[in-house]
PDB file of C-alpha atoms in Angstrom:
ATOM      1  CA  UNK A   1     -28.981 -10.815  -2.756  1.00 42.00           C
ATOM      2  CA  UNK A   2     -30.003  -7.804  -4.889  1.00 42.00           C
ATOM      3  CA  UNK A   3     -33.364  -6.632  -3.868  1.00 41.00           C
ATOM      4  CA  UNK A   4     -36.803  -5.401  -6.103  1.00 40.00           C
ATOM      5  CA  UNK A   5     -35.309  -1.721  -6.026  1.00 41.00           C
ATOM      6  CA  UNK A   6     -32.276  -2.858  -8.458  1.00 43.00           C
ATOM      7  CA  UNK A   7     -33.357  -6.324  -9.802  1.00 39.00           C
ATOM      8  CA  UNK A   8     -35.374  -7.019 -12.937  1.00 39.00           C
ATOM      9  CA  UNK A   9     -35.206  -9.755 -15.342  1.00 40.00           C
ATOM     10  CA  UNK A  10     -32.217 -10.648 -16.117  1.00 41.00           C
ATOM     11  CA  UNK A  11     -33.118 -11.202 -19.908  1.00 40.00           C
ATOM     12  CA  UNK A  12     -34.115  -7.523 -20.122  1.00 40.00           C
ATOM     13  CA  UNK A  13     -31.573  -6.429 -18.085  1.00 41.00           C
ATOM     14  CA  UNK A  14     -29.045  -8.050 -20.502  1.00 43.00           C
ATOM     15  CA  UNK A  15     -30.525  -7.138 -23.614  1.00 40.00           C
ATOM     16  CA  UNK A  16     -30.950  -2.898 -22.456  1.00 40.00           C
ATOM     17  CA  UNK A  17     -27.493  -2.677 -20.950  1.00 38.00           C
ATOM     18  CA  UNK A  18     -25.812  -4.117 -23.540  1.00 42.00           C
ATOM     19  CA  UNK A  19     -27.626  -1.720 -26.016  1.00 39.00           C
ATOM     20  CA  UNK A  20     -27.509   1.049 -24.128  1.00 39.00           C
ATOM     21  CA  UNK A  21     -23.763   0.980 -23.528  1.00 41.00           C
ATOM     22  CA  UNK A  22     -22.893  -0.244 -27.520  1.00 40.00           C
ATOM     23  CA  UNK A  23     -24.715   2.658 -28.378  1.00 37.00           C
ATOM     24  CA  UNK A  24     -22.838   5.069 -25.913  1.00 38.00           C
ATOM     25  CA  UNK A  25     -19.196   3.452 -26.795  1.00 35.00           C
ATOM     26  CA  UNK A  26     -18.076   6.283 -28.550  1.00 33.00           C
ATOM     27  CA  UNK A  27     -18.863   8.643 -25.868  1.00 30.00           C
ATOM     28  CA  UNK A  28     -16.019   7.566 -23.854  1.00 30.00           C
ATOM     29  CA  UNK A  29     -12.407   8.703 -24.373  1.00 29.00           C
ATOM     30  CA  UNK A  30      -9.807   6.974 -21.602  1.00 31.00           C
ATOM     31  CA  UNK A  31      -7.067   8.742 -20.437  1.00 30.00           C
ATOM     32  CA  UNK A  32      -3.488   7.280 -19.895  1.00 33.00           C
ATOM     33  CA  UNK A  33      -5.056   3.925 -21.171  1.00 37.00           C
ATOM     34  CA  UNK A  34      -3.361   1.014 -19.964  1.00 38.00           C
ATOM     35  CA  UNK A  35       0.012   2.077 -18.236  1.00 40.00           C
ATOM     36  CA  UNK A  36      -1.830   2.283 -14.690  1.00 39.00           C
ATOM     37  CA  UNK A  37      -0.364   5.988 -14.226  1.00 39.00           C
ATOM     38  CA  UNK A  38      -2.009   9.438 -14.755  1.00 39.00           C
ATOM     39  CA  UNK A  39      -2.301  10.890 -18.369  1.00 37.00           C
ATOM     40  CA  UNK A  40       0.498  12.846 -19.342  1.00 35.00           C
ATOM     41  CA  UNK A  41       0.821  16.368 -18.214  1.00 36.00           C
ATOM     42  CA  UNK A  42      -2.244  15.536 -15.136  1.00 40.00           C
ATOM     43  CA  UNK A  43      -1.705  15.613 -11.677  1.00 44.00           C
ATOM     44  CA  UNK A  44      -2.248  12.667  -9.276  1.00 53.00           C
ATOM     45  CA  UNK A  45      -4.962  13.549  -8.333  1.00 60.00           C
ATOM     46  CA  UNK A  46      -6.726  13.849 -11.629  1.00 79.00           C
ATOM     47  CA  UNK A  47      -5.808  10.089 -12.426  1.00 85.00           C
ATOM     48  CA  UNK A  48      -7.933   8.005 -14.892  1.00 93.00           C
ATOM     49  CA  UNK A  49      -6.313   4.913 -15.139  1.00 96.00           C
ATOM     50  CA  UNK A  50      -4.966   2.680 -11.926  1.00 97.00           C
ATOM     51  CA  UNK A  51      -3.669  -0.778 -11.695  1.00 97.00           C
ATOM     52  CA  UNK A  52      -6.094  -4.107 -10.166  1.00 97.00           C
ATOM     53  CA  UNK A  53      -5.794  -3.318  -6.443  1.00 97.00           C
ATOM     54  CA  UNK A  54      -5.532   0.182  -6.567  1.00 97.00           C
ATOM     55  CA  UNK A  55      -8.877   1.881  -4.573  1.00 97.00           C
ATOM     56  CA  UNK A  56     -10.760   4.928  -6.773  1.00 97.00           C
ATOM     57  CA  UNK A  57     -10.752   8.443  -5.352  1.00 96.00           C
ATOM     58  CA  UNK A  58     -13.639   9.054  -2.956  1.00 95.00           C
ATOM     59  CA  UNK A  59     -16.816   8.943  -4.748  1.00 94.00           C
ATOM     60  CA  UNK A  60     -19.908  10.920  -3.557  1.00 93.00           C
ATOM     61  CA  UNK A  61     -23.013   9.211  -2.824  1.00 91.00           C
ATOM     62  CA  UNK A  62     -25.579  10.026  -5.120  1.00 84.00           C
ATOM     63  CA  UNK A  63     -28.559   8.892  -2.935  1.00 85.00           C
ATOM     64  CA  UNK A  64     -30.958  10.620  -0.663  1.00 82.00           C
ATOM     65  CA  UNK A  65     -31.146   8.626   2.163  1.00 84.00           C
ATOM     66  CA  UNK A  66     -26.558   8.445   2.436  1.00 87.00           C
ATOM     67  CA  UNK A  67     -26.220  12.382   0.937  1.00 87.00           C
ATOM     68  CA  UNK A  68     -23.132  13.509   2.004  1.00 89.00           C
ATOM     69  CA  UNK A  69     -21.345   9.776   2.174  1.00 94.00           C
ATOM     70  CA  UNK A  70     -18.268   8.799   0.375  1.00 96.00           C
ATOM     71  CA  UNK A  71     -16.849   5.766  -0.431  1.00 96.00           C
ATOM     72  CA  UNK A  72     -13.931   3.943  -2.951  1.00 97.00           C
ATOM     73  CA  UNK A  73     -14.260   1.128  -4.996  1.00 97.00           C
ATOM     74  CA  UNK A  74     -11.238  -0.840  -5.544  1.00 98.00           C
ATOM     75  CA  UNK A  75     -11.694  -3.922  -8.103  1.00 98.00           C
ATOM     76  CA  UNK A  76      -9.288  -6.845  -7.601  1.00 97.00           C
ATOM     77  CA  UNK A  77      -9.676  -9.894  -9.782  1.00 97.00           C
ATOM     78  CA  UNK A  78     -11.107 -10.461 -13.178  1.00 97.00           C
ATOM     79  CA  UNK A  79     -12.290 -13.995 -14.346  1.00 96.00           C
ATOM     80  CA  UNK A  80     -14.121 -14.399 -17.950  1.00 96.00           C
ATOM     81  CA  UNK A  81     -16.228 -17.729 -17.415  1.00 94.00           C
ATOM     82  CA  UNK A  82     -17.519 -20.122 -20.259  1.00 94.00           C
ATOM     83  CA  UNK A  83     -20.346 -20.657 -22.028  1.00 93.00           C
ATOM     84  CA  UNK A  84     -20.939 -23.854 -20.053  1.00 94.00           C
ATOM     85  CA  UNK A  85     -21.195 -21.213 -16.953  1.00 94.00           C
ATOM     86  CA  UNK A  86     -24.287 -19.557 -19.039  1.00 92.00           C
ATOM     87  CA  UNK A  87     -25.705 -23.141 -19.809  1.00 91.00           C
ATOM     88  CA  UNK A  88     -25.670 -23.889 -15.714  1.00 92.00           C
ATOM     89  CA  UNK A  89     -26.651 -20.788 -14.451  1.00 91.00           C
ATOM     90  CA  UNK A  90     -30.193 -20.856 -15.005  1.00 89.00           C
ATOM     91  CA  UNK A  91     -30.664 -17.445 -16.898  1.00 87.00           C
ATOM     92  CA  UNK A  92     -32.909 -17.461 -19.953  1.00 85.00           C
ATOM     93  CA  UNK A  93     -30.731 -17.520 -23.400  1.00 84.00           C
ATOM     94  CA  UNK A  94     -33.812 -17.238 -25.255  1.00 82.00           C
ATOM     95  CA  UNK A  95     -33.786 -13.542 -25.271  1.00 75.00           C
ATOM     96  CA  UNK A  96     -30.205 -12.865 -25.172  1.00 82.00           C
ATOM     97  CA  UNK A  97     -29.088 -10.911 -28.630  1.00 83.00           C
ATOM     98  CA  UNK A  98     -26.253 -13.583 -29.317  1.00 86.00           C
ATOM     99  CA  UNK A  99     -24.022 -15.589 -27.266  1.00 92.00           C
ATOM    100  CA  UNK A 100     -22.919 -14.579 -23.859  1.00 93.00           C
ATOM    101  CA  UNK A 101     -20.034 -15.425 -20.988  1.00 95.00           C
ATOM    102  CA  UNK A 102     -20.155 -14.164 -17.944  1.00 95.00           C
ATOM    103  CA  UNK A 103     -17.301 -11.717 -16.489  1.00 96.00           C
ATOM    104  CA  UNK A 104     -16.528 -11.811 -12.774  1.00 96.00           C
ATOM    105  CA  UNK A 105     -14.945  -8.992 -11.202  1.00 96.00           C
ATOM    106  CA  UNK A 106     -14.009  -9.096  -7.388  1.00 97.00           C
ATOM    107  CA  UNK A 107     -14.078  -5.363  -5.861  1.00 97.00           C
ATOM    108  CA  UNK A 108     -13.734  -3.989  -1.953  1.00 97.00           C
ATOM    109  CA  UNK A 109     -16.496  -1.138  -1.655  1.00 97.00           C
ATOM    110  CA  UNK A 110     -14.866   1.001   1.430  1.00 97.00           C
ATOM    111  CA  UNK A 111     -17.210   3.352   3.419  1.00 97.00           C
ATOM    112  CA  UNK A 112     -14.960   6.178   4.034  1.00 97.00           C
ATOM    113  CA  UNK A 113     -17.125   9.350   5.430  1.00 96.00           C
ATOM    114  CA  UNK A 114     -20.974  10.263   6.147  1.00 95.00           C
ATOM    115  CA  UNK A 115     -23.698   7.843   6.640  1.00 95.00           C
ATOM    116  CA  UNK A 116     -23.520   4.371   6.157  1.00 95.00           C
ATOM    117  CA  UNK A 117     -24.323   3.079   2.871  1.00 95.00           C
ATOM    118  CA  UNK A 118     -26.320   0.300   1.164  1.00 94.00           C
ATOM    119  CA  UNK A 119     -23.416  -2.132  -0.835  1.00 94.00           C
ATOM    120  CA  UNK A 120     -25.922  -1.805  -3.889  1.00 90.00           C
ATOM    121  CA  UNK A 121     -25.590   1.767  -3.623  1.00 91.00           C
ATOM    122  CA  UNK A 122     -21.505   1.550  -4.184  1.00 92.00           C
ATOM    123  CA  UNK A 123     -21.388  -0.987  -6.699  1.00 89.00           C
ATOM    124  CA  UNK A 124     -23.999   0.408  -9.516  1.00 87.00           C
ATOM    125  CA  UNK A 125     -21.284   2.272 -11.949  1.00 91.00           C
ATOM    126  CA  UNK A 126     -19.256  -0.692 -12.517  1.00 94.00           C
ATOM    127  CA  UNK A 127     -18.693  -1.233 -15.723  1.00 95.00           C
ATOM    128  CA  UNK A 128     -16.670  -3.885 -18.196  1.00 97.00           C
ATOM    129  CA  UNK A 129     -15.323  -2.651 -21.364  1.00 97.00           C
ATOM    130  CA  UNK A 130     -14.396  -5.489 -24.157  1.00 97.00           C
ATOM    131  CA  UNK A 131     -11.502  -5.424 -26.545  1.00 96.00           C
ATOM    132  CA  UNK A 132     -13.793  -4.678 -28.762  1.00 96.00           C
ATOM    133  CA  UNK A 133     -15.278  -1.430 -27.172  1.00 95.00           C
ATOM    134  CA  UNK A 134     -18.308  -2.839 -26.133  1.00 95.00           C
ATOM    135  CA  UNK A 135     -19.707  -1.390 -22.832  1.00 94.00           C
ATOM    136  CA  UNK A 136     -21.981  -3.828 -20.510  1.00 93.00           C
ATOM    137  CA  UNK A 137     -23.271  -2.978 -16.756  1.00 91.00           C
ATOM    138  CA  UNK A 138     -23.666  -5.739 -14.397  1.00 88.00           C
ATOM    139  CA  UNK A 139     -26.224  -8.463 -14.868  1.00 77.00           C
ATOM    140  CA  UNK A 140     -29.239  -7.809 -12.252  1.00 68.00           C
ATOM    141  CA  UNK A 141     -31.237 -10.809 -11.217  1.00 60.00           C
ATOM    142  CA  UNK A 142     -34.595 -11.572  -9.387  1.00 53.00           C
ATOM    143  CA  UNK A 143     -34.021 -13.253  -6.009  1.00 45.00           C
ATOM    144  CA  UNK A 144     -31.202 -15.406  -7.083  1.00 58.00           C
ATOM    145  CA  UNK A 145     -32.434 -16.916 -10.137  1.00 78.00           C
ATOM    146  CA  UNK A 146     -29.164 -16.833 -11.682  1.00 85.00           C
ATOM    147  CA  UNK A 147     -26.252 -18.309 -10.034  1.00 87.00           C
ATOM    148  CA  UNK A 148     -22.636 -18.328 -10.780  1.00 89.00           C
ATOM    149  CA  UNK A 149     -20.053 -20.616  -9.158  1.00 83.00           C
ATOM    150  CA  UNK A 150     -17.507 -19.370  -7.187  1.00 86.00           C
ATOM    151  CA  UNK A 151     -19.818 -15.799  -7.520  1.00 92.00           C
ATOM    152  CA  UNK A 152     -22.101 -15.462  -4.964  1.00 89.00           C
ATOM    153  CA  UNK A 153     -24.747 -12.243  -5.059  1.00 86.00           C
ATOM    154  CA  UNK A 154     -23.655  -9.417  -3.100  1.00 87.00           C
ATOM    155  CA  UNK A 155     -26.320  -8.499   0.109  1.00 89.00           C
ATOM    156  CA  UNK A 156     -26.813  -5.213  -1.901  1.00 89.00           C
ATOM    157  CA  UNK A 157     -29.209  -4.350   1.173  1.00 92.00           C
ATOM    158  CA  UNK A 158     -26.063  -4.416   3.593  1.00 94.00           C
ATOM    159  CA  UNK A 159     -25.540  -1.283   4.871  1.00 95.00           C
ATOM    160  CA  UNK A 160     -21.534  -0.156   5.755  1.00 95.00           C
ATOM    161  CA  UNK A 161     -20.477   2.579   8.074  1.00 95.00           C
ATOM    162  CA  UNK A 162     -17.592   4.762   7.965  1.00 95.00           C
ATOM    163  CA  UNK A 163     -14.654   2.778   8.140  1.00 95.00           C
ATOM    164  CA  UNK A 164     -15.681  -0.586   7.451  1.00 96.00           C
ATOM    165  CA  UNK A 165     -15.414  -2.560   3.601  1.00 96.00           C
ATOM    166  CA  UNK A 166     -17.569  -5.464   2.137  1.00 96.00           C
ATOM    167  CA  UNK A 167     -15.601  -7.402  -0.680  1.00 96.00           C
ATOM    168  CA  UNK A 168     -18.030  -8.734  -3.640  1.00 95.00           C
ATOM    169  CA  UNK A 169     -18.421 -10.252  -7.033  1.00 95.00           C
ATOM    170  CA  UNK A 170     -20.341  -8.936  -9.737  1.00 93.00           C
ATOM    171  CA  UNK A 171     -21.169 -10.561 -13.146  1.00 94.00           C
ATOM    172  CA  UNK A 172     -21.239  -8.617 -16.304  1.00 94.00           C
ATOM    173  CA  UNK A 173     -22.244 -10.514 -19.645  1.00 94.00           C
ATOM    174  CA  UNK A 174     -20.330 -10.012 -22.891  1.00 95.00           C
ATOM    175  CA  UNK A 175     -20.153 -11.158 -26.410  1.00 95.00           C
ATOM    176  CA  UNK A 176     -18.474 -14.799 -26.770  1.00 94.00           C
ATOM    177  CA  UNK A 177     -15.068 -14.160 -28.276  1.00 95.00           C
ATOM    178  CA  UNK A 178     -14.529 -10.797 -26.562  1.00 96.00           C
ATOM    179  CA  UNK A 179     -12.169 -10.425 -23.946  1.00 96.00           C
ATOM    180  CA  UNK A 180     -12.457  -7.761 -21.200  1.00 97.00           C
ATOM    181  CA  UNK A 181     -10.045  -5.149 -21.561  1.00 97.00           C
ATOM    182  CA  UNK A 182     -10.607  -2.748 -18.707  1.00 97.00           C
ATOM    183  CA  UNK A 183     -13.046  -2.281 -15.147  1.00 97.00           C
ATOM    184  CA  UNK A 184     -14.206   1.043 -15.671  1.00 97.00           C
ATOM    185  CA  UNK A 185     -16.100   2.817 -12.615  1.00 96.00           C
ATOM    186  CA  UNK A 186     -18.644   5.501 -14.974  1.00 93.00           C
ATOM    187  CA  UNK A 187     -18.520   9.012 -13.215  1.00 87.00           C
ATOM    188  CA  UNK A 188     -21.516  10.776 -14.990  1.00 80.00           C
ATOM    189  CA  UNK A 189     -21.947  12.296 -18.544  1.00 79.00           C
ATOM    190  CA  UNK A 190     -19.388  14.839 -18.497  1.00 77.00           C
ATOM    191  CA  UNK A 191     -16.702  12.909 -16.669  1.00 86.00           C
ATOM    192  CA  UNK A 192     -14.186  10.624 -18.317  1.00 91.00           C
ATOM    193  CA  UNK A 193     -14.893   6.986 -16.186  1.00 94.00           C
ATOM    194  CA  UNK A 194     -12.338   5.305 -13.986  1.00 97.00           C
ATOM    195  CA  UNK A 195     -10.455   2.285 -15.331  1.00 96.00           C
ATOM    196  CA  UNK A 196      -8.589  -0.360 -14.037  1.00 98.00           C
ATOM    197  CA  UNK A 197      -6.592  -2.261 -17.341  1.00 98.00           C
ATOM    198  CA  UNK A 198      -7.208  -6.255 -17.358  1.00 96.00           C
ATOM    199  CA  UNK A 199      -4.035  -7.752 -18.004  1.00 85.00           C
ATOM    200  CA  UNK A 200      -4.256 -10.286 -21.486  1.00 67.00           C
TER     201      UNK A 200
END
């Protein structure tokens, strides 16, 4: 369950993600795009691009209260739902700016040094980039308003210690008749993100 510190509306979480990351679109430029190997000439270690299964470098925590922590996300499975999914779910269309499906993508959030960590805390760069270039963050709800099948809400509140992983679902929304092309895991302004391709 995602908790008053991340959730608001999901209608105006939907509509200022989506704009925020169409705007920002061009900002990104992927390296060694869909091959699921480093760019040419980089070392491993200086990989962009990694195949469904593969786990991230360590990633710092960026909060106060885990400083020093570090942790990999490793997305797994991709499913685009239907607009039927939408219709059931219980979120508000009204506001939405066009049609929407929902995107679920399965990750393991590993705890691998420093103090434990909030599961909210590990998941918040995800990312889903469309075929179209269109950049969306994941859908954040108020106390389980919106429900997915076969989704549930993460326990973002769960807190994992060094050593121990916590496999979730999160649910991006994208344009209806886009397809997602990539999981991308954002690694600040000056940083190119993470991506993991999504097969057809």
């Amino acid at each position: 369950m995602r908790t008053p510190t991340r959730a608001v509306p999901a209608v105006l979480a939907a509509i200022a993600l989506t704009m925020t990351l169409t705007a920002c679109s061009d900002a990104f430029s992927i390296a060694g795009k869909g091959d699921g190997t480093a760019a040419s000439g980089s070392p491993d270690d200086d990989r962009k691009t990694f195949r469904l299964g593969d786990p991230s470098p360590p990633q710092d925590s960026m909060k106060t209260d885990s400083d020093g922590a570090t942790y990999t996300v490793t997305p797994t499975k991709v499913v685009t739902g239907t607009s039927a999914d939408v219709d059931n779910s219980g979120l508000d269309k009204s506001k939405l700016p066009g049609p929407r499906v929902p995107v679920h993508v399965w990750s393991t959030l590993t705890h691998k040094s420093g103090k434990p960590m909030r599961v909210g805390d590990m998941d918040g760069d995800l990312v889903i980039r469309t075929d179209r270039d269109d950049r969306t963050k994941a859908l954040l709800v108020m106390w389980g308003d919106v429900t997915w099948p076969d989704c549930p809400e993460p326990d973002s509140e769960k807190r994992v210690r060094k050593g121990g992983s916590e496999t979730i679902c999160t649910t991006f929304l994208i344009t209806r008749g886009e397809k997602p092309a990539a999981v991308e895991l954002e690694q600040g302004f000056h940083s190119e993100p993470l991506e993991w391709p999504v097969a057809g």
